[in-house]
XYZ file of C-alpha atoms in Angstrom:
590
model
C -28.742 21.195 -18.021
C -28.368 19.987 -14.692
C -24.844 20.289 -12.862
C -23.345 16.825 -11.759
C -23.381 16.506 -7.573
C -19.436 17.502 -6.326
C -17.964 14.737 -4.223
C -19.263 14.946 -1.210
C -22.657 16.226 -2.352
C -24.772 13.316 -1.619
C -24.142 13.240 1.928
C -27.281 13.600 3.176
C -28.799 11.252 1.315
C -27.386 8.951 3.197
C -28.943 7.232 6.144
C -27.264 7.443 9.452
C -26.132 3.898 10.578
C -29.131 1.920 12.058
C -28.739 0.381 15.526
C -30.384 -3.053 15.187
C -32.850 -4.257 18.103
C -31.429 -6.428 20.840
C -33.770 -9.189 19.701
C -32.690 -9.528 16.013
C -28.903 -9.270 17.172
C -29.512 -12.332 19.550
C -31.163 -14.192 16.686
C -28.718 -13.548 13.916
C -26.126 -14.137 16.683
C -26.873 -17.422 17.899
C -26.982 -18.757 14.087
C -22.955 -17.424 13.816
C -22.353 -19.252 17.049
C -24.225 -22.803 16.313
C -21.894 -24.318 13.753
C -18.840 -23.289 15.988
C -19.564 -25.254 19.130
C -20.847 -28.325 20.523
C -24.536 -28.770 21.684
C -23.863 -28.138 25.336
C -21.634 -24.891 24.681
C -24.374 -23.863 22.293
C -27.027 -24.551 24.750
C -24.304 -21.995 27.411
C -24.386 -19.244 24.759
C -28.393 -19.325 24.601
C -28.726 -18.899 28.102
C -26.029 -15.912 28.046
C -27.886 -14.737 24.972
C -31.220 -15.106 27.023
C -30.280 -13.148 29.547
C -29.068 -10.545 27.856
C -32.418 -9.840 26.307
C -34.302 -10.139 30.116
C -36.633 -7.762 30.680
C -34.962 -4.064 32.626
C -31.694 -5.968 32.850
C -27.934 -4.410 31.750
C -28.896 -5.474 28.456
C -31.607 -3.865 27.546
C -30.560 -0.627 29.693
C -27.457 -0.842 27.382
C -29.652 -1.004 24.401
C -31.728 2.155 25.696
C -28.408 4.555 25.875
C -27.297 2.765 22.746
C -30.416 3.847 20.980
C -30.266 7.475 22.612
C -26.597 8.125 21.694
C -27.793 7.080 17.682
C -30.674 9.493 17.616
C -27.868 12.363 18.368
C -25.136 11.206 15.665
C -24.920 10.683 12.333
C -22.841 7.342 12.736
C -22.935 6.489 16.862
C -19.867 4.079 16.030
C -18.179 7.546 15.031
C -15.855 8.353 18.052
C -15.384 4.546 19.350
C -14.521 1.978 16.034
C -10.743 3.878 15.473
C -10.044 3.478 19.072
C -11.272 0.085 19.969
C -10.423 -1.014 16.369
C -7.141 0.357 16.103
C -5.534 3.443 18.227
C -5.431 2.062 21.433
C -3.917 -0.843 20.707
C 0.136 -0.819 21.299
C 0.986 -4.093 18.648
C 3.956 -3.035 15.917
C 1.536 -1.971 12.536
C 3.655 -3.750 9.986
C 1.220 -6.661 8.981
C -0.872 -6.041 11.762
C -2.192 -3.115 10.475
C -0.494 -2.250 7.626
C -1.818 -3.539 4.011
C -0.665 -3.773 0.775
C -2.525 -3.127 -3.061
C -0.425 -4.622 -5.233
C -0.297 -4.241 -9.380
C 0.244 -6.777 -11.678
C 3.845 -8.049 -11.287
C 4.148 -8.838 -14.699
C 3.814 -5.670 -15.943
C 6.910 -3.806 -15.408
C 7.568 -0.721 -17.582
C 11.543 -0.944 -16.946
C 11.368 2.688 -15.858
C 11.308 3.303 -12.317
C 11.594 7.241 -12.146
C 8.761 7.413 -15.228
C 6.954 4.801 -13.432
C 6.995 6.701 -10.267
C 6.038 9.841 -11.634
C 3.315 8.446 -13.527
C 1.540 7.357 -10.140
C 2.625 10.424 -8.038
C 0.997 12.610 -11.090
C -2.169 10.361 -10.686
C -2.777 10.487 -7.594
C -1.750 14.421 -6.807
C -4.475 14.477 -9.840
C -6.508 12.430 -7.229
C -6.146 14.418 -4.402
C -6.851 17.882 -5.983
C -10.191 16.440 -7.758
C -11.531 15.347 -3.654
C -9.712 18.740 -2.638
C -11.473 20.387 -5.117
C -14.725 18.180 -5.192
C -14.543 17.317 -8.625
C -14.284 13.759 -7.992
C -18.102 12.212 -8.861
C -19.646 10.606 -5.825
C -19.773 6.979 -6.211
C -23.448 4.492 -5.926
C -24.458 1.620 -6.068
C -26.307 -0.518 -8.381
C -29.744 1.018 -7.442
C -28.049 4.677 -7.764
C -28.154 5.608 -3.885
C -25.156 6.854 -3.024
C -21.842 5.385 -0.998
C -20.262 7.788 1.991
C -17.016 9.516 0.479
C -15.483 10.867 4.192
C -12.942 8.055 4.217
C -11.602 9.955 0.812
C -10.908 13.416 3.153
C -7.599 10.809 4.750
C -6.583 9.108 1.554
C -3.369 12.142 1.629
C -1.936 13.828 4.797
C -2.539 11.942 7.096
C -0.574 10.457 9.337
C -0.838 7.607 12.299
C 0.679 9.740 15.446
C 2.119 7.500 18.308
C 1.145 7.979 21.791
C 1.857 6.909 25.686
C -1.477 5.816 25.812
C -3.445 5.770 22.975
C -2.513 6.621 19.069
C -4.244 9.247 17.474
C -5.051 10.150 13.298
C -3.978 13.471 12.196
C -4.820 15.122 8.794
C -2.679 18.112 7.805
C -4.186 20.829 5.475
C -3.487 22.034 1.778
C -1.743 24.880 3.033
C 0.471 22.190 4.960
C 1.187 19.625 2.831
C 2.230 20.572 -0.299
C 5.503 18.181 -0.388
C 6.231 14.057 -0.431
C 8.527 12.049 1.047
C 10.835 9.775 -1.213
C 12.377 6.790 0.468
C 15.202 5.586 -1.078
C 16.774 2.350 0.663
C 16.326 4.321 3.812
C 17.726 7.411 2.442
C 14.947 10.299 2.874
C 14.397 12.954 0.383
C 11.425 15.658 0.453
C 10.242 18.004 -2.693
C 6.976 20.496 -3.289
C 4.547 18.477 -6.020
C 2.210 21.308 -5.594
C 2.732 24.993 -5.928
C 1.757 27.765 -3.364
C -1.594 28.134 -5.761
C -1.819 24.666 -5.826
C -1.318 23.902 -8.901
C 0.813 20.403 -9.331
C 4.178 19.649 -11.088
C 4.719 18.298 -14.307
C 5.361 14.804 -15.000
C 8.138 15.714 -16.688
C 9.199 17.335 -13.900
C 8.564 14.597 -11.272
C 10.432 12.098 -13.410
C 13.518 14.570 -13.616
C 12.816 15.145 -9.065
C 13.197 10.830 -8.733
C 15.891 10.705 -11.452
C 18.191 13.416 -9.025
C 16.932 11.409 -5.870
C 17.989 8.239 -7.144
C 21.579 9.993 -8.191
C 21.857 10.828 -4.878
C 20.823 8.021 -3.094
C 23.258 5.838 -5.072
C 26.139 8.213 -4.553
C 26.159 7.015 -1.127
C 29.059 5.063 -0.197
C 27.037 3.804 3.056
C 23.727 2.230 3.902
C 21.266 4.798 5.626
C 19.871 5.060 9.073
C 16.928 2.951 9.040
C 15.192 5.299 11.242
C 11.700 4.148 9.168
C 12.393 0.666 11.914
C 11.542 2.776 14.326
C 7.409 3.044 13.458
C 7.652 -0.805 13.364
C 8.403 -0.939 17.299
C 5.296 -1.307 19.561
C 3.444 1.476 19.576
C 4.180 2.899 23.355
C 7.919 2.547 22.421
C 7.718 4.062 19.005
C 6.231 6.940 21.207
C 9.093 7.244 24.028
C 11.578 6.902 21.211
C 9.784 9.835 19.217
C 9.650 11.988 21.934
C 13.633 11.609 22.568
C 13.888 12.497 18.611
C 12.435 15.449 19.115
C 14.866 16.823 21.653
C 16.939 17.811 18.655
C 15.820 20.697 16.450
C 16.876 19.026 13.211
C 15.097 15.828 14.560
C 11.371 18.297 14.933
C 11.842 19.250 11.287
C 12.401 16.007 9.833
C 9.674 14.439 11.371
C 7.643 17.126 10.386
C 8.481 16.850 6.709
C 7.523 12.757 6.896
C 4.475 13.425 9.060
C 3.047 16.143 6.861
C 3.730 14.972 3.404
C 0.492 14.340 1.403
C 2.271 10.700 0.742
C 5.552 8.380 0.972
C 6.680 7.012 -2.651
C 9.398 4.443 -1.986
C 11.753 3.645 -4.634
C 13.259 -0.070 -3.899
C 16.258 -0.599 -5.576
C 15.465 -4.745 -5.155
C 12.522 -5.538 -8.080
C 9.944 -7.719 -7.431
C 9.141 -9.903 -10.180
C 6.688 -12.607 -8.826
C 3.664 -12.108 -7.674
C 4.400 -12.916 -4.164
C 7.861 -10.905 -3.750
C 5.230 -7.911 -4.901
C 2.929 -8.758 -1.956
C 5.847 -8.480 0.274
C 6.748 -5.467 -0.812
C 3.217 -4.111 0.055
C 2.971 -4.928 2.964
C 5.781 -4.448 5.242
C 8.956 -4.035 2.709
C 12.850 -4.016 3.796
C 13.365 -2.961 7.637
C 13.675 1.169 7.267
C 12.211 1.397 3.464
C 8.820 2.202 4.834
C 7.330 4.923 7.215
C 4.524 2.853 8.847
C 2.880 5.431 10.198
C 2.428 7.072 7.189
C -1.119 6.468 5.222
C -0.268 6.215 2.025
C 3.231 5.111 0.397
C 3.384 4.052 -3.864
C 5.590 1.533 -4.039
C 7.637 1.094 -7.408
C 10.709 -1.258 -8.250
C 13.636 -1.354 -9.871
C 11.644 -2.411 -13.241
C 8.982 -0.175 -12.485
C 6.132 -2.435 -10.738
C 3.788 -0.931 -8.605
C 1.968 -1.708 -5.235
C 0.777 0.450 -2.648
C 1.001 0.519 1.541
C -1.109 1.792 3.646
C -1.855 1.847 6.959
C -5.336 0.490 8.080
C -6.003 2.665 10.696
C -7.285 5.791 8.705
C -9.284 3.948 5.750
C -10.366 0.442 4.689
C -9.058 -1.274 1.620
C -11.662 -0.758 -0.535
C -11.893 2.879 -0.508
C -8.558 2.604 -2.030
C -10.344 1.452 -5.316
C -10.784 4.245 -7.387
C -7.460 5.800 -6.363
C -5.426 2.341 -7.684
C -7.667 1.556 -11.021
C -6.899 5.138 -11.603
C -2.773 4.665 -11.507
C -2.226 0.957 -11.182
C -1.826 0.199 -14.839
C 1.154 1.972 -16.826
C -0.466 4.211 -19.526
C 3.268 4.887 -20.995
C 2.607 8.324 -21.720
C 5.077 11.214 -20.706
C 7.575 13.400 -21.386
C 10.585 12.687 -19.988
C 12.597 15.548 -19.673
C 16.775 16.044 -19.718
C 16.291 18.952 -17.309
C 14.333 20.889 -14.890
C 13.878 23.927 -12.878
C 12.707 22.724 -10.052
C 14.804 22.869 -7.016
C 16.877 19.960 -5.753
C 14.937 17.470 -3.327
C 16.304 18.242 -0.042
C 17.886 15.642 1.950
C 16.425 14.497 5.614
C 19.180 13.611 7.888
C 17.564 12.036 11.898
C 20.660 12.954 14.079
C 20.798 10.303 16.468
C 20.318 12.320 20.512
C 22.110 11.056 22.826
C 19.319 9.676 24.967
C 18.312 7.522 22.716
C 19.728 4.187 23.566
C 22.488 2.732 20.776
C 20.894 -0.109 20.592
C 17.711 1.591 19.493
C 17.299 0.915 15.572
C 18.809 -2.171 15.951
C 16.324 -3.666 18.296
C 13.365 -1.820 15.823
C 15.287 -3.235 12.980
C 15.420 -7.201 14.623
C 11.495 -6.525 15.710
C 10.009 -5.456 12.312
C 13.154 -8.562 10.394
C 10.999 -11.200 13.182
C 8.087 -10.181 11.746
C 8.586 -10.743 8.433
C 10.196 -13.287 8.683
C 7.348 -15.217 10.736
C 4.889 -14.625 7.743
C 4.152 -17.138 5.749
C 2.671 -15.762 2.901
C 1.530 -16.732 -0.789
C -0.495 -14.965 -3.265
C -2.095 -16.895 -5.586
C -3.387 -15.969 -9.950
C -6.204 -18.520 -10.228
C -6.397 -18.765 -14.120
C -9.146 -21.603 -14.497
C -12.403 -18.887 -14.173
C -13.761 -16.245 -12.812
C -16.917 -14.788 -11.772
C -18.687 -14.718 -15.269
C -18.942 -18.443 -14.897
C -20.065 -18.644 -11.618
C -22.637 -15.864 -12.373
C -24.401 -19.089 -15.147
C -25.095 -21.095 -11.817
C -27.160 -18.088 -10.731
C -25.052 -17.284 -7.709
C -23.076 -14.791 -6.765
C -19.067 -15.040 -6.989
C -18.265 -13.942 -3.174
C -20.620 -16.771 -1.456
C -18.449 -19.050 -3.920
C -15.203 -17.561 -2.659
C -16.102 -17.909 0.771
C -17.929 -21.411 0.396
C -14.445 -22.951 -0.957
C -12.540 -20.972 1.435
C -14.834 -22.805 4.332
C -14.413 -26.244 2.578
C -10.509 -25.430 2.100
C -10.456 -25.131 5.799
C -12.417 -28.029 6.630
C -10.936 -30.372 4.543
C -6.935 -29.192 6.490
C -8.223 -28.851 9.738
C -11.049 -30.801 10.117
C -13.528 -28.217 11.687
C -15.384 -24.974 10.760
C -13.830 -21.739 11.809
C -14.783 -18.386 13.473
C -14.754 -16.239 10.090
C -14.931 -12.756 9.451
C -15.208 -10.791 6.767
C -15.261 -7.598 5.822
C -18.415 -5.555 4.851
C -18.451 -1.762 4.235
C -20.921 0.232 5.376
C -20.276 3.251 3.077
C -24.160 3.382 2.407
C -24.414 5.165 5.406
C -23.393 8.285 7.096
C -19.773 8.002 7.506
C -20.235 4.268 7.454
C -16.830 2.008 7.436
C -16.534 -1.901 7.898
C -19.270 -4.606 9.728
C -18.630 -8.316 9.968
C -20.292 -10.982 7.863
C -19.698 -13.713 9.950
C -19.517 -16.605 7.135
C -19.538 -20.047 9.077
C -23.722 -21.028 9.237
C -25.469 -23.923 9.917
C -25.840 -24.352 6.749
C -21.811 -23.687 4.907
C -21.709 -26.284 7.883
C -23.703 -28.936 6.741
C -22.334 -28.283 3.190
C -18.843 -28.946 3.953
C -19.700 -31.648 6.309
C -21.574 -32.910 2.959
C -19.537 -32.536 0.237
C -16.754 -35.071 0.218
C -19.052 -37.863 1.443
C -20.068 -40.702 -1.067
C -23.535 -41.589 0.444
C -24.958 -37.929 -0.782
C -26.093 -37.751 -4.033
C -25.364 -34.993 -6.159
C -28.276 -33.642 -6.249
C -28.440 -33.221 -2.186
C -24.929 -31.832 -2.240
C -26.121 -28.485 -4.740
C -29.364 -28.176 -2.521
C -27.241 -27.702 0.079
C -24.474 -25.269 -1.526
C -27.820 -23.406 -2.767
C -28.581 -22.939 0.822
C -25.062 -22.140 2.134
C -24.858 -19.453 -0.773
C -28.638 -17.764 0.011
C -27.308 -17.626 3.466
C -24.256 -15.792 3.040
C -25.894 -13.327 0.402
C -28.826 -12.854 3.338
C -25.745 -12.326 6.114
C -24.153 -9.760 3.382
C -26.440 -7.538 2.590
C -27.517 -7.445 6.126
C -24.405 -6.628 7.374
C -23.590 -3.620 4.323
C -26.754 -1.919 5.739
C -25.790 -2.305 9.502
C -27.611 -4.955 10.726
C -24.413 -6.878 11.213
C -23.949 -8.295 14.808
C -20.298 -7.080 15.836
C -20.382 -3.417 15.844
C -23.725 -3.046 17.364
C -21.928 -5.709 20.121
C -19.004 -3.754 20.197
C -20.967 -0.537 21.060
C -22.970 -2.136 23.738
C -19.594 -3.548 25.477
C -18.580 0.164 25.024
C -21.816 2.362 26.499
C -21.358 -0.017 29.418
C -18.048 1.812 30.091
C -18.937 5.002 29.600
C -22.449 4.497 31.953
C -19.801 3.701 34.276
C -20.866 -0.265 33.773
C -18.057 -2.310 35.558
C -16.149 -5.019 33.120
C -17.269 -7.494 35.816
C -20.591 -6.557 35.512
C -21.041 -7.149 31.446
C -23.879 -9.488 30.968
C -21.899 -12.805 30.498
C -21.842 -12.875 26.850
C -19.423 -11.429 26.829
C -16.925 -13.222 28.126
C -17.882 -16.383 26.917
C -14.903 -18.214 25.382
C -16.518 -18.240 21.935
C -17.368 -14.261 22.059
C -13.695 -13.885 22.888
C -12.076 -15.721 20.778
C -10.255 -13.992 17.392
C -11.034 -14.785 13.937
C -9.562 -17.814 12.870
C -10.424 -17.096 9.524
C -10.257 -13.331 8.335
C -11.363 -12.265 5.016
C -11.578 -9.103 2.588
C -12.512 -8.745 -0.647
C -11.725 -5.784 -2.734
C -13.461 -4.879 -5.676
C -10.582 -3.935 -8.185
C -10.655 -3.092 -11.741
C -7.231 -2.707 -12.480
C -4.928 -3.419 -10.036
C -3.893 -6.792 -8.769
C -4.882 -7.995 -5.518
C -4.677 -6.648 -1.864
C -2.860 -7.667 0.841
C -3.073 -8.273 4.933
C -1.774 -10.288 7.829
C -3.751 -12.276 10.247
C -5.309 -11.694 12.777
C -4.784 -13.609 15.710
C -1.615 -16.410 15.915
C -3.404 -19.582 15.051
C -5.037 -17.550 12.159
C -5.241 -16.817 8.223
C -5.814 -14.016 6.363
C -7.372 -14.433 3.381
C -7.547 -11.325 0.727
C -8.674 -11.276 -2.680
C -10.298 -10.008 -5.801
C -12.954 -11.564 -8.338
C -12.173 -10.407 -11.900
C -14.353 -11.592 -14.683
C -11.758 -14.890 -15.919
C -9.592 -15.249 -12.679
C -9.505 -14.823 -9.517
C -6.276 -13.412 -7.818
C -6.157 -14.209 -3.438
C -3.052 -13.759 -1.192
C -3.009 -16.356 1.660
C -1.026 -15.272 5.051
C -0.381 -16.857 8.308
C 2.335 -17.124 11.067
C 5.372 -20.054 10.689
C 5.521 -19.729 14.640
C 1.544 -21.572 14.772
C 1.617 -24.916 15.202
C -2.089 -24.749 14.306
C -1.577 -22.775 10.359
C -0.206 -24.905 7.330
C 0.069 -22.222 4.848
C 1.203 -23.675 2.068
C -1.475 -26.870 3.053
C -4.171 -24.098 3.091
C -3.031 -22.841 -0.443
C -3.415 -25.999 -1.754
C -6.888 -26.751 -0.242
C -8.053 -23.544 -1.307
C -7.387 -24.288 -4.894
C -8.537 -27.289 -5.092
C -11.507 -26.562 -3.411
C -12.743 -23.960 -5.602
C -12.502 -26.506 -8.641
C -14.398 -28.969 -6.947
C -17.138 -26.394 -6.452
C -17.253 -25.483 -10.064
C -17.141 -29.146 -10.362
C -20.415 -29.706 -8.327
C -22.253 -26.986 -9.519
C -21.577 -28.291 -13.244
C -22.536 -31.784 -12.793
C -26.024 -32.061 -14.434
C -26.385 -28.839 -16.570
């Protein structure tokens, strides 16, 4: 009998990330710009795209250099992507880079310690399956494999703040056998693996979590909210971290926090509804999350579960196998009254004299301001789900994306520059590519949707065309034939070859190109967990995260209260109505 492949055994069967031809990308790019601009602006963009393709010009030189880079690598984007997308930016992590993925807020076990033990035990078991390469490789519907490399960065991983750029550090099993537990800012550590990497039993984990809850709750004063420092501007945090390390004790505490396999947050609060649990996963209270950590498992007072993550090492979709393993409680545990394990060790920072007296206050104010500005709502849409959509012979994802376009059109009377995340894990070391959702076909559909002069048949034909175009763009992006990573590669190879920004082809400085994503969307294929969460990527933008289930949809919608453009409540309402109206249109005549 043939042995089953190990977690990473199918890597050699994966293709490298391709470099599209310049003409392919230019053609795709123009089709994505057309619905966003007027005719005159489009002519200017088309002229700039033509210049990019000039024979012997800079564009072709950059293309040749990029192709040469790709020929020597499994993935030409590795070494560039994390820096360009995440690590070079000094923007604070909470809401901007942090993500959350929640369980179902309706499921509360009533026992915080037992639930924390269950998710911790499941996460450690998952880590060992990766370490021992016994977790089966994921495959596509056609049997082709996905790249599994990101799984190596789920655990023992920390984003390290730097003076000019951040870096990602992943620690070995010998360095990382413990977890750190945060109870309202009180920090504790204990080992979950012994020297032979044997995991702690679930009953021992329950006992350890009960000890921590008792110890933290016996303190009469509030803990120093040191985690809030990780919510500062990254360069500010780098300087503050350097000051902390002047004290030997602080170096040891930081080492424990950063080398931990993962963190567990035992929040004192209860989060009885979808939105409050989403807030807990996305950011939590000041000082209750260490934002640099790649993975934090959050359990509320009633045993509800949500995940808090740092986006730079891992994409949200890659978390799905772990989440589907631990999100639903089993209730199968033995609650030991005692344990022979050593007491969890409390971690206490020493405030260095060189750190400004109000540094913590400023850090808390920074994150609290970001939290207060976040307009955020989670929707459990139960009218129908993907099974009904499939009866229309259309894909569920294009259906939702066209509903988002219709909702935006009705609210803002125009088409937004829209990002949808597509996984490129069908390629070696793949991460993501952009599906540019707005198309001439989507604009035609939403512009005609409420026009009484257009017949149902006409609207259905427009819907079919919009859905088909979106499906093609999705397939292309997932195969590495999108627009944005290629154009980013051309800009970055220019820097490496000594071409100044001022000498880049004109396309790269056009307003429609430099404009941020007004609507940022991402689907996560979760079977057990409820929905993902993230913030908008620009001040006047929306973030829409969603999970498509057989008979329902789960969505989270975010924007900033400080924006004079966005209207979160109105957008949520329009999305729900657009979903119903799209169903009604496609059901008509059937």
